[in-house]
Amino acid sequence: MLLILLGVLVLHLIILILLIVSTAASAWTVGGDRSSDLWYNCMTTNGGYHCKPASNEDWLQAVQALMILAVLFCFFSLIAFVYQLFRLVKGGRFFFTAIFQILASVFVMCGAIIYTVMSPDDAKVVFGYAYVLAWVAFPLCLISGLIYIVLRKKE
Amino acid sequence: MLTFLALASVVLLGIVPERSQAIVIYTGWERHALVGSDIRLSCSFFSWRWTSEDVTFSWTYRPDGSRDSISIFHYTGGAAYVDNKGPFRDRLEFVGNPGRRDGSILLKNLEFADNGTFTCDAKNPPDIVGRPSSVRLLVFEKVPIQAGVITGAIIGVVLGLLVLIVVIYYLMRFLVARRVFSLSVSKHGKKKKEGSQQRQGPAPPADPSKVKAAASEKKKQESRKDKK
């Protein structure tokens, strides 16, 4: 039982770290010497590293909001997990934790989908590591939420 | 103490009229507008004197990238004189109320060439010393969304909904517990209490913690009644 609990907690922490890195790093689109989105467009010229704020488009702001909400909900679910670990009655299910975790996964999915559909099509531009992390975090988050639905506190 | 207060008030009354000879003019800092729309540029002032009959307002315009200003509006002697030769002929209207210290003008049918700085200068004789105030006009084809507005709105709405749902959940729990309490008060016998507990059983959602909370509350109320 303790092993399962530890495994579930470690998975949750990994998901939280993935989400935080994906949201904070401005590397959703990279191309040559520049990396842009979600927060800054940075370019490495021979002078140095120049950054300017990302564009004000509405879809980009929506992706920012959804990623921040995903991080927040994953964090709330972690707190709910720790709380329910000590306060839940024997045989109870971790419903609050599961709901928050599943909502977080839905938000990451929506954010990643919006970014995929709306990002401008440039020739030399490829998706960066932050984008990949967001797509990796989504199924992990969903699986983690489903595990919490199935998990029961031992009698 | 009293003499000190009297001295202070005399000194203040002596100083204040000296300083108050300055008139303070207020306009906006920057105005954004769409091409083809109308915009109201507001100008008002603060003065320690009463609004005189000889109050004057004048607006001057300096296009972006130019160093010359051109006068486009003047109000004096109770009459308003609008631009009839310059860049704003037939597009300028006076919509202010000088009696209320308001010298605002209305610019109609904006063009891209109207980008620039508008300066308002007001005089309220004998209060004439003051700095004119400027407002910058920016004309856009499409008003841009400021950074972070949509982000903040989405986050705020979702978190607000979350708080609302949590509050409603706890409210429902509280109300259900209260209804259980009132049922056990109106029906006196133990049998009736058991009956109400049985009726309570299948009704609420299958959350064992909730039923246990309701049962513990009932036990508390029973022990309170026993004490009475």
mmCIF file of C-alpha atoms in Angstrom:
data_model
loop_
_atom_site.group_PDB
_atom_site.id
_atom_site.type_symbol
_atom_site.label_atom_id
_atom_site.label_comp_id
_atom_site.label_asym_id
_atom_site.label_seq_id
_atom_site.Cartn_x
_atom_site.Cartn_y
_atom_site.Cartn_z
ATOM 1 C CA MET A 1 0.000 0.000 0.000
ATOM 2 C CA LEU A 2 2.762 2.387 0.964
ATOM 3 C CA LEU A 3 4.558 1.654 -2.303
ATOM 4 C CA ILE A 4 1.452 2.467 -4.334
ATOM 5 C CA LEU A 5 0.972 5.678 -2.406
ATOM 6 C CA LEU A 6 4.583 6.685 -2.922
ATOM 7 C CA GLY A 7 4.376 5.882 -6.636
ATOM 8 C CA VAL A 8 1.217 7.930 -7.047
ATOM 9 C CA LEU A 9 2.721 10.863 -5.178
ATOM 10 C CA VAL A 10 5.924 10.757 -7.267
ATOM 11 C CA LEU A 11 3.848 10.676 -10.471
ATOM 12 C CA HIS A 12 1.878 13.686 -9.281
ATOM 13 C CA LEU A 13 5.047 15.618 -8.498
ATOM 14 C CA ILE A 14 6.529 14.766 -11.897
ATOM 15 C CA ILE A 15 3.372 16.045 -13.597
ATOM 16 C CA LEU A 16 3.481 19.259 -11.584
ATOM 17 C CA ILE A 17 7.116 19.856 -12.513
ATOM 18 C CA LEU A 18 6.420 19.146 -16.203
ATOM 19 C CA LEU A 19 3.528 21.594 -16.186
ATOM 20 C CA ILE A 20 5.533 24.305 -14.452
ATOM 21 C CA VAL A 21 8.465 23.954 -16.848
ATOM 22 C CA SER A 22 6.177 23.903 -19.871
ATOM 23 C CA THR A 23 4.344 27.032 -18.712
ATOM 24 C CA ALA A 24 7.366 29.033 -17.598
ATOM 25 C CA ALA A 25 9.831 28.311 -20.392
ATOM 26 C CA SER A 26 9.317 30.478 -23.452
ATOM 27 C CA ALA A 27 10.145 27.731 -25.924
ATOM 28 C CA TRP A 28 6.895 26.607 -27.533
ATOM 29 C CA THR A 29 8.215 27.524 -30.980
ATOM 30 C CA VAL A 30 11.899 27.441 -31.864
ATOM 31 C CA GLY A 31 13.575 28.120 -35.166
ATOM 32 C CA GLY A 32 17.281 28.553 -35.700
ATOM 33 C CA ASP A 33 18.370 31.235 -33.297
ATOM 34 C CA ARG A 34 15.032 32.392 -31.986
ATOM 35 C CA SER A 35 12.560 30.939 -29.516
ATOM 36 C CA SER A 36 9.140 32.362 -28.820
ATOM 37 C CA ASP A 37 5.838 31.922 -26.986
ATOM 38 C CA LEU A 38 4.241 31.845 -24.447
ATOM 39 C CA TRP A 39 5.667 34.906 -22.733
ATOM 40 C CA TYR A 40 8.674 36.225 -24.662
ATOM 41 C CA ASN A 41 10.015 36.227 -28.192
ATOM 42 C CA CYS A 42 13.778 35.931 -27.836
ATOM 43 C CA MET A 43 16.386 36.174 -30.537
ATOM 44 C CA THR A 44 20.117 35.444 -30.356
ATOM 45 C CA THR A 45 21.816 37.916 -32.637
ATOM 46 C CA ASN A 46 25.601 38.267 -32.778
ATOM 47 C CA GLY A 47 25.235 41.143 -30.336
ATOM 48 C CA GLY A 48 23.543 39.096 -27.655
ATOM 49 C CA TYR A 49 20.230 37.780 -26.436
ATOM 50 C CA HIS A 50 17.289 40.100 -27.096
ATOM 51 C CA CYS A 51 13.805 39.433 -25.785
ATOM 52 C CA LYS A 52 10.586 41.279 -26.354
ATOM 53 C CA PRO A 53 7.142 40.400 -24.968
ATOM 54 C CA ALA A 54 5.091 37.924 -26.958
ATOM 55 C CA SER A 55 2.277 39.120 -29.192
ATOM 56 C CA ASN A 56 -1.030 40.235 -27.695
ATOM 57 C CA GLU A 57 -3.173 37.946 -29.786
ATOM 58 C CA ASP A 58 -6.269 36.549 -28.107
ATOM 59 C CA TRP A 59 -5.473 32.886 -28.761
ATOM 60 C CA LEU A 60 -2.028 33.228 -27.203
ATOM 61 C CA GLN A 61 -3.539 34.845 -24.112
ATOM 62 C CA ALA A 62 -6.037 31.994 -23.922
ATOM 63 C CA VAL A 63 -3.198 29.434 -24.045
ATOM 64 C CA GLN A 64 -1.373 31.350 -21.300
ATOM 65 C CA ALA A 65 -4.496 31.335 -19.137
ATOM 66 C CA LEU A 66 -5.181 27.620 -19.691
ATOM 67 C CA MET A 67 -1.605 26.618 -18.852
ATOM 68 C CA ILE A 68 -1.618 28.700 -15.678
ATOM 69 C CA LEU A 69 -4.969 27.192 -14.686
ATOM 70 C CA ALA A 70 -3.596 23.691 -15.319
ATOM 71 C CA VAL A 71 -0.635 24.353 -13.023
ATOM 72 C CA LEU A 72 -2.943 25.803 -10.348
ATOM 73 C CA PHE A 73 -5.386 22.890 -10.492
ATOM 74 C CA CYS A 74 -2.579 20.329 -10.371
ATOM 75 C CA PHE A 75 -1.264 22.106 -7.289
ATOM 76 C CA PHE A 76 -4.735 22.199 -5.697
ATOM 77 C CA SER A 77 -5.096 18.490 -6.396
ATOM 78 C CA LEU A 78 -1.773 17.824 -4.651
ATOM 79 C CA ILE A 79 -2.962 19.710 -1.592
ATOM 80 C CA ALA A 80 -6.307 17.874 -1.735
ATOM 81 C CA PHE A 81 -4.464 14.553 -1.956
ATOM 82 C CA VAL A 82 -2.380 15.261 1.140
ATOM 83 C CA TYR A 83 -5.480 16.503 3.000
ATOM 84 C CA GLN A 84 -7.623 13.540 2.003
ATOM 85 C CA LEU A 85 -4.790 11.149 2.847
ATOM 86 C CA PHE A 86 -5.140 12.084 6.513
ATOM 87 C CA ARG A 87 -8.823 13.019 6.736
ATOM 88 C CA LEU A 88 -10.602 10.514 4.523
ATOM 89 C CA VAL A 89 -12.700 7.779 6.111
ATOM 90 C CA LYS A 90 -11.515 4.215 5.629
ATOM 91 C CA GLY A 91 -12.630 2.865 2.281
ATOM 92 C CA GLY A 92 -13.269 6.295 0.828
ATOM 93 C CA ARG A 93 -12.192 7.442 -2.611
ATOM 94 C CA PHE A 94 -10.055 10.464 -3.436
ATOM 95 C CA PHE A 95 -12.766 12.286 -5.341
ATOM 96 C CA PHE A 96 -11.616 15.881 -4.861
ATOM 97 C CA THR A 97 -8.080 15.001 -5.884
ATOM 98 C CA ALA A 98 -9.312 13.166 -8.962
ATOM 99 C CA ILE A 99 -11.625 15.998 -10.045
ATOM 100 C CA PHE A 100 -8.906 18.626 -9.796
ATOM 101 C CA GLN A 101 -6.376 16.419 -11.585
ATOM 102 C CA ILE A 102 -8.758 15.623 -14.432
ATOM 103 C CA LEU A 103 -9.667 19.283 -14.805
ATOM 104 C CA ALA A 104 -5.967 20.108 -14.970
ATOM 105 C CA SER A 105 -5.481 17.561 -17.735
ATOM 106 C CA VAL A 106 -8.442 19.005 -19.657
ATOM 107 C CA PHE A 107 -6.947 22.488 -19.394
ATOM 108 C CA VAL A 108 -3.537 21.326 -20.652
ATOM 109 C CA MET A 109 -5.223 19.537 -23.534
ATOM 110 C CA CYS A 110 -7.232 22.626 -24.501
ATOM 111 C CA GLY A 111 -4.174 24.847 -24.282
ATOM 112 C CA ALA A 112 -2.015 22.543 -26.376
ATOM 113 C CA ILE A 113 -4.766 22.101 -28.983
ATOM 114 C CA ILE A 114 -5.389 25.839 -29.296
ATOM 115 C CA TYR A 115 -1.669 26.448 -29.688
ATOM 116 C CA THR A 116 -1.325 23.730 -32.320
ATOM 117 C CA VAL A 117 -4.207 25.008 -34.393
ATOM 118 C CA MET A 118 -3.535 28.729 -34.156
ATOM 119 C CA SER A 119 0.253 28.993 -34.286
ATOM 120 C CA PRO A 120 1.361 30.642 -37.524
ATOM 121 C CA ASP A 121 2.781 28.426 -40.262
ATOM 122 C CA ASP A 122 6.363 29.444 -40.926
ATOM 123 C CA ALA A 123 8.830 27.511 -43.022
ATOM 124 C CA LYS A 124 11.768 27.221 -40.680
ATOM 125 C CA VAL A 125 9.806 27.052 -37.470
ATOM 126 C CA VAL A 126 9.530 23.916 -35.341
ATOM 127 C CA PHE A 127 7.747 23.231 -32.069
ATOM 128 C CA GLY A 128 10.009 23.499 -29.044
ATOM 129 C CA TYR A 129 10.500 21.437 -25.904
ATOM 130 C CA ALA A 130 7.950 23.309 -23.814
ATOM 131 C CA TYR A 131 5.259 22.347 -26.349
ATOM 132 C CA VAL A 132 6.351 18.700 -26.225
ATOM 133 C CA LEU A 133 6.277 18.754 -22.403
ATOM 134 C CA ALA A 134 2.715 20.056 -22.473
ATOM 135 C CA TRP A 135 1.590 17.183 -24.686
ATOM 136 C CA VAL A 136 3.481 14.672 -22.487
ATOM 137 C CA ALA A 137 1.927 16.108 -19.326
ATOM 138 C CA PHE A 138 -1.640 15.771 -20.631
ATOM 139 C CA PRO A 139 -1.949 11.927 -20.753
ATOM 140 C CA LEU A 140 0.094 11.550 -17.564
ATOM 141 C CA CYS A 141 -2.264 13.945 -15.813
ATOM 142 C CA LEU A 142 -5.314 12.093 -17.105
ATOM 143 C CA ILE A 143 -3.926 8.718 -16.015
ATOM 144 C CA SER A 144 -3.084 10.136 -12.611
ATOM 145 C CA GLY A 145 -6.624 11.457 -12.226
ATOM 146 C CA LEU A 146 -8.106 8.076 -13.148
ATOM 147 C CA ILE A 147 -5.804 6.361 -10.649
ATOM 148 C CA TYR A 148 -7.163 8.639 -7.950
ATOM 149 C CA ILE A 149 -10.730 7.698 -8.853
ATOM 150 C CA VAL A 150 -9.875 4.007 -8.533
ATOM 151 C CA LEU A 151 -7.710 4.373 -5.420
ATOM 152 C CA ARG A 152 -9.346 3.639 -2.102
ATOM 153 C CA LYS A 153 -8.144 4.324 1.376
ATOM 154 C CA LYS A 154 -7.367 1.011 3.010
ATOM 155 C CA GLU A 155 -9.819 -0.304 5.617
ATOM 156 C CA MET B 1 -2.127 75.471 22.342
ATOM 157 C CA LEU B 2 -4.885 77.822 21.239
ATOM 158 C CA THR B 3 -2.428 80.579 20.341
ATOM 159 C CA PHE B 4 -0.450 78.057 18.312
ATOM 160 C CA LEU B 5 -3.568 77.069 16.376
ATOM 161 C CA ALA B 6 -4.473 80.709 15.777
ATOM 162 C CA LEU B 7 -0.948 81.467 14.521
ATOM 163 C CA ALA B 8 -0.959 78.408 12.266
ATOM 164 C CA SER B 9 -4.304 79.290 10.721
ATOM 165 C CA VAL B 10 -3.218 82.858 10.082
ATOM 166 C CA VAL B 11 0.005 81.650 8.459
ATOM 167 C CA LEU B 12 -1.886 79.106 6.304
ATOM 168 C CA LEU B 13 -4.463 81.659 5.223
ATOM 169 C CA GLY B 14 -1.596 83.957 4.382
ATOM 170 C CA ILE B 15 0.282 81.312 2.359
ATOM 171 C CA VAL B 16 -2.602 79.644 0.575
ATOM 172 C CA PRO B 17 -3.821 82.561 -1.519
ATOM 173 C CA GLU B 18 -0.191 83.080 -2.671
ATOM 174 C CA ARG B 19 0.099 79.458 -3.886
ATOM 175 C CA SER B 20 -3.462 79.285 -5.127
ATOM 176 C CA GLN B 21 -2.799 81.704 -7.960
ATOM 177 C CA ALA B 22 -1.766 78.665 -9.992
ATOM 178 C CA ILE B 23 -4.515 77.096 -12.045
ATOM 179 C CA VAL B 24 -4.300 73.307 -12.559
ATOM 180 C CA ILE B 25 -5.517 71.879 -15.851
ATOM 181 C CA TYR B 26 -6.573 68.250 -16.279
ATOM 182 C CA THR B 27 -6.801 66.344 -19.530
ATOM 183 C CA GLY B 28 -6.293 62.666 -20.218
ATOM 184 C CA TRP B 29 -2.822 61.265 -20.832
ATOM 185 C CA GLU B 30 -3.454 59.213 -23.951
ATOM 186 C CA ARG B 31 -6.563 58.419 -25.960
ATOM 187 C CA HIS B 32 -7.077 55.504 -28.327
ATOM 188 C CA ALA B 33 -9.703 55.587 -31.060
ATOM 189 C CA LEU B 34 -10.737 53.775 -34.213
ATOM 190 C CA VAL B 35 -10.457 55.353 -37.619
ATOM 191 C CA GLY B 36 -13.749 56.952 -38.613
ATOM 192 C CA SER B 37 -15.076 57.210 -35.087
ATOM 193 C CA ASP B 38 -15.658 60.252 -32.871
ATOM 194 C CA ILE B 39 -13.712 61.081 -29.775
ATOM 195 C CA ARG B 40 -14.283 63.516 -26.931
ATOM 196 C CA LEU B 41 -11.161 65.175 -25.576
ATOM 197 C CA SER B 42 -11.897 66.360 -22.079
ATOM 198 C CA CYS B 43 -10.304 69.332 -20.365
ATOM 199 C CA SER B 44 -11.141 70.731 -16.972
ATOM 200 C CA PHE B 45 -9.338 72.860 -14.447
ATOM 201 C CA PHE B 46 -9.031 73.503 -10.748
ATOM 202 C CA SER B 47 -8.814 77.039 -9.429
ATOM 203 C CA TRP B 48 -9.232 78.558 -5.967
ATOM 204 C CA ARG B 49 -11.204 81.443 -7.447
ATOM 205 C CA TRP B 50 -14.800 81.362 -8.526
ATOM 206 C CA THR B 51 -15.323 80.691 -12.226
ATOM 207 C CA SER B 52 -15.092 84.094 -13.808
ATOM 208 C CA GLU B 53 -17.161 85.308 -16.747
ATOM 209 C CA ASP B 54 -13.965 85.899 -18.694
ATOM 210 C CA VAL B 55 -12.864 82.257 -18.466
ATOM 211 C CA THR B 56 -11.083 81.129 -21.640
ATOM 212 C CA PHE B 57 -10.286 77.691 -23.081
ATOM 213 C CA SER B 58 -7.990 77.102 -26.024
ATOM 214 C CA TRP B 59 -6.894 73.930 -27.733
ATOM 215 C CA THR B 60 -3.807 73.587 -29.933
ATOM 216 C CA TYR B 61 -2.777 70.633 -32.071
ATOM 217 C CA ARG B 62 0.694 69.365 -32.905
ATOM 218 C CA PRO B 63 0.830 66.497 -35.445
ATOM 219 C CA ASP B 64 3.110 63.528 -34.772
ATOM 220 C CA GLY B 65 6.574 64.253 -36.068
ATOM 221 C CA SER B 66 6.034 67.984 -36.429
ATOM 222 C CA ARG B 67 7.350 70.730 -34.198
ATOM 223 C CA ASP B 68 4.721 73.344 -34.950
ATOM 224 C CA SER B 69 1.450 73.724 -33.127
ATOM 225 C CA ILE B 70 -1.661 75.062 -34.686
ATOM 226 C CA SER B 71 -4.505 76.573 -32.735
ATOM 227 C CA ILE B 72 -7.806 74.808 -33.364
ATOM 228 C CA PHE B 73 -10.254 76.042 -30.749
ATOM 229 C CA HIS B 74 -10.779 79.094 -28.588
ATOM 230 C CA TYR B 75 -13.528 79.961 -26.138
ATOM 231 C CA THR B 76 -13.685 83.506 -24.840
ATOM 232 C CA GLY B 77 -16.245 86.068 -23.810
ATOM 233 C CA GLY B 78 -18.973 83.456 -23.698
ATOM 234 C CA ALA B 79 -18.536 82.371 -27.334
ATOM 235 C CA ALA B 80 -16.771 79.343 -28.822
ATOM 236 C CA TYR B 81 -14.663 79.689 -31.982
ATOM 237 C CA VAL B 82 -13.929 76.416 -33.772
ATOM 238 C CA ASP B 83 -11.425 75.653 -36.501
ATOM 239 C CA ASN B 84 -12.751 76.737 -39.910
ATOM 240 C CA LYS B 85 -9.563 76.695 -41.977
ATOM 241 C CA GLY B 86 -7.227 74.100 -40.526
ATOM 242 C CA PRO B 87 -7.098 70.308 -40.445
ATOM 243 C CA PHE B 88 -10.260 70.001 -38.365
ATOM 244 C CA ARG B 89 -12.640 72.298 -40.221
ATOM 245 C CA ASP B 90 -16.239 71.008 -39.989
ATOM 246 C CA ARG B 91 -15.057 68.181 -37.742
ATOM 247 C CA LEU B 92 -14.717 69.988 -34.456
ATOM 248 C CA GLU B 93 -17.509 70.706 -32.013
ATOM 249 C CA PHE B 94 -17.503 72.292 -28.581
ATOM 250 C CA VAL B 95 -19.259 70.055 -26.058
ATOM 251 C CA GLY B 96 -17.987 71.579 -22.849
ATOM 252 C CA ASN B 97 -19.689 73.608 -20.162
ATOM 253 C CA PRO B 98 -17.534 76.600 -19.183
ATOM 254 C CA GLY B 99 -19.751 77.357 -16.222
ATOM 255 C CA ARG B 100 -18.830 73.915 -14.864
ATOM 256 C CA ARG B 101 -15.161 74.386 -15.775
ATOM 257 C CA ASP B 102 -15.409 71.895 -18.622
ATOM 258 C CA GLY B 103 -13.778 72.785 -21.918
ATOM 259 C CA SER B 104 -14.111 69.523 -23.812
ATOM 260 C CA ILE B 105 -14.182 69.253 -27.581
ATOM 261 C CA LEU B 106 -15.551 66.562 -29.879
ATOM 262 C CA LEU B 107 -13.523 65.395 -32.887
ATOM 263 C CA LYS B 108 -15.621 63.689 -35.528
ATOM 264 C CA ASN B 109 -14.697 61.216 -38.251
ATOM 265 C CA LEU B 110 -11.091 60.603 -37.245
ATOM 266 C CA GLU B 111 -8.376 60.030 -39.808
ATOM 267 C CA PHE B 112 -4.882 58.585 -39.505
ATOM 268 C CA ALA B 113 -3.499 62.084 -40.037
ATOM 269 C CA ASP B 114 -5.079 63.136 -36.726
ATOM 270 C CA ASN B 115 -2.427 61.297 -34.721
ATOM 271 C CA GLY B 116 -0.725 63.853 -32.529
ATOM 272 C CA THR B 117 -0.741 65.850 -29.321
ATOM 273 C CA PHE B 118 -3.623 68.111 -28.277
ATOM 274 C CA THR B 119 -2.885 70.766 -25.679
ATOM 275 C CA CYS B 120 -5.539 72.470 -23.580
ATOM 276 C CA ASP B 121 -4.903 75.808 -21.948
ATOM 277 C CA ALA B 122 -7.480 77.344 -19.619
ATOM 278 C CA LYS B 123 -7.462 80.715 -17.919
ATOM 279 C CA ASN B 124 -9.701 81.873 -15.110
ATOM 280 C CA PRO B 125 -8.947 85.586 -14.535
ATOM 281 C CA PRO B 126 -7.365 86.672 -12.233
ATOM 282 C CA ASP B 127 -6.035 83.096 -11.892
ATOM 283 C CA ILE B 128 -3.958 82.899 -15.042
ATOM 284 C CA VAL B 129 -0.685 81.277 -14.042
ATOM 285 C CA GLY B 130 -0.687 77.593 -14.923
ATOM 286 C CA ARG B 131 0.740 74.921 -17.174
ATOM 287 C CA PRO B 132 -1.216 73.726 -20.202
ATOM 288 C CA SER B 133 -1.923 70.019 -20.222
ATOM 289 C CA SER B 134 -1.537 67.674 -23.210
ATOM 290 C CA VAL B 135 -3.305 64.540 -24.341
ATOM 291 C CA ARG B 136 -1.939 62.243 -27.007
ATOM 292 C CA LEU B 137 -4.328 60.853 -29.612
ATOM 293 C CA LEU B 138 -3.629 57.498 -31.233
ATOM 294 C CA VAL B 139 -5.823 56.424 -34.119
ATOM 295 C CA PHE B 140 -5.989 52.697 -34.870
ATOM 296 C CA GLU B 141 -7.480 50.669 -37.624
ATOM 297 C CA LYS B 142 -8.358 48.008 -35.064
ATOM 298 C CA VAL B 143 -8.116 48.649 -31.340
ATOM 299 C CA PRO B 144 -5.473 46.230 -30.049
ATOM 300 C CA ILE B 145 -6.153 44.031 -27.044
ATOM 301 C CA GLN B 146 -3.891 44.830 -24.148
ATOM 302 C CA ALA B 147 -1.552 42.115 -23.006
ATOM 303 C CA GLY B 148 -2.929 39.963 -20.265
ATOM 304 C CA VAL B 149 -6.549 41.139 -20.335
ATOM 305 C CA ILE B 150 -7.940 37.925 -21.777
ATOM 306 C CA THR B 151 -5.530 35.838 -19.708
ATOM 307 C CA GLY B 152 -6.633 37.489 -16.506
ATOM 308 C CA ALA B 153 -10.284 37.266 -17.462
ATOM 309 C CA ILE B 154 -10.176 33.522 -18.153
ATOM 310 C CA ILE B 155 -8.239 32.758 -14.969
ATOM 311 C CA GLY B 156 -10.519 34.974 -12.905
ATOM 312 C CA VAL B 157 -13.701 33.411 -14.246
ATOM 313 C CA VAL B 158 -12.532 29.841 -13.718
ATOM 314 C CA LEU B 159 -11.263 30.466 -10.196
ATOM 315 C CA GLY B 160 -14.429 32.361 -9.395
ATOM 316 C CA LEU B 161 -16.531 29.418 -10.560
ATOM 317 C CA LEU B 162 -14.397 27.111 -8.429
ATOM 318 C CA VAL B 163 -14.943 29.239 -5.337
ATOM 319 C CA LEU B 164 -18.659 29.429 -6.105
ATOM 320 C CA ILE B 165 -18.964 25.659 -6.454
ATOM 321 C CA VAL B 166 -17.093 25.066 -3.183
ATOM 322 C CA VAL B 167 -19.288 27.604 -1.367
ATOM 323 C CA ILE B 168 -22.474 26.046 -2.773
ATOM 324 C CA TYR B 169 -21.261 22.571 -1.790
ATOM 325 C CA TYR B 170 -20.636 23.558 1.810
ATOM 326 C CA LEU B 171 -23.901 25.496 1.918
ATOM 327 C CA MET B 172 -25.838 22.441 0.759
ATOM 328 C CA ARG B 173 -24.129 20.307 3.405
ATOM 329 C CA PHE B 174 -24.982 22.858 6.070
ATOM 330 C CA LEU B 175 -28.609 23.106 4.944
ATOM 331 C CA VAL B 176 -29.018 19.335 4.872
ATOM 332 C CA ALA B 177 -27.651 19.082 8.404
ATOM 333 C CA ARG B 178 -30.044 21.830 9.534
ATOM 334 C CA ARG B 179 -33.015 20.042 8.003
ATOM 335 C CA VAL B 180 -32.018 16.886 9.878
ATOM 336 C CA PHE B 181 -31.907 18.916 13.103
ATOM 337 C CA SER B 182 -35.375 20.385 12.609
ATOM 338 C CA LEU B 183 -36.851 16.963 11.807
ATOM 339 C CA SER B 184 -35.491 15.442 15.040
ATOM 340 C CA VAL B 185 -36.891 18.403 17.074
ATOM 341 C CA SER B 186 -40.470 18.223 15.714
ATOM 342 C CA LYS B 187 -40.809 14.464 16.196
ATOM 343 C CA HIS B 188 -40.187 13.508 19.815
ATOM 344 C CA GLY B 189 -39.927 9.710 20.193
ATOM 345 C CA LYS B 190 -36.815 7.682 19.609
ATOM 346 C CA LYS B 191 -38.645 5.523 17.055
ATOM 347 C CA LYS B 192 -39.460 8.581 15.027
ATOM 348 C CA LYS B 193 -35.771 9.574 15.149
ATOM 349 C CA GLU B 194 -34.746 6.176 13.856
ATOM 350 C CA GLY B 195 -37.352 6.488 11.139
ATOM 351 C CA SER B 196 -35.967 9.849 10.083
ATOM 352 C CA GLN B 197 -32.428 8.450 10.095
ATOM 353 C CA GLN B 198 -33.586 5.575 7.897
ATOM 354 C CA ARG B 199 -35.327 7.990 5.567
ATOM 355 C CA GLN B 200 -32.150 10.069 5.543
ATOM 356 C CA GLY B 201 -30.136 6.997 4.473
ATOM 357 C CA PRO B 202 -30.822 6.528 0.744
ATOM 358 C CA ALA B 203 -31.584 10.180 0.001
ATOM 359 C CA PRO B 204 -28.213 12.004 0.086
ATOM 360 C CA PRO B 205 -25.384 11.082 -2.391
ATOM 361 C CA ALA B 206 -23.330 8.026 -1.512
ATOM 362 C CA ASP B 207 -20.712 9.937 0.406
ATOM 363 C CA PRO B 208 -20.003 8.097 3.619
ATOM 364 C CA SER B 209 -18.226 11.090 5.145
ATOM 365 C CA LYS B 210 -21.326 13.278 4.679
ATOM 366 C CA VAL B 211 -23.688 10.796 6.332
ATOM 367 C CA LYS B 212 -21.223 10.343 9.156
ATOM 368 C CA ALA B 213 -21.024 14.107 9.605
ATOM 369 C CA ALA B 214 -24.810 14.363 9.740
ATOM 370 C CA ALA B 215 -25.016 11.453 12.180
ATOM 371 C CA SER B 216 -22.365 12.965 14.456
ATOM 372 C CA GLU B 217 -24.244 16.293 14.433
ATOM 373 C CA LYS B 218 -27.441 14.541 15.422
ATOM 374 C CA LYS B 219 -25.614 12.785 18.251
ATOM 375 C CA LYS B 220 -24.294 16.131 19.438
ATOM 376 C CA GLN B 221 -27.793 17.621 19.421
ATOM 377 C CA GLU B 222 -29.176 14.619 21.265
ATOM 378 C CA SER B 223 -26.495 14.942 23.962
ATOM 379 C CA ARG B 224 -27.290 18.670 24.235
ATOM 380 C CA LYS B 225 -30.963 17.916 24.725
ATOM 381 C CA ASP B 226 -30.097 15.239 27.291
ATOM 382 C CA LYS B 227 -28.082 17.816 29.219
ATOM 383 C CA LYS B 228 -31.074 20.157 29.230
#
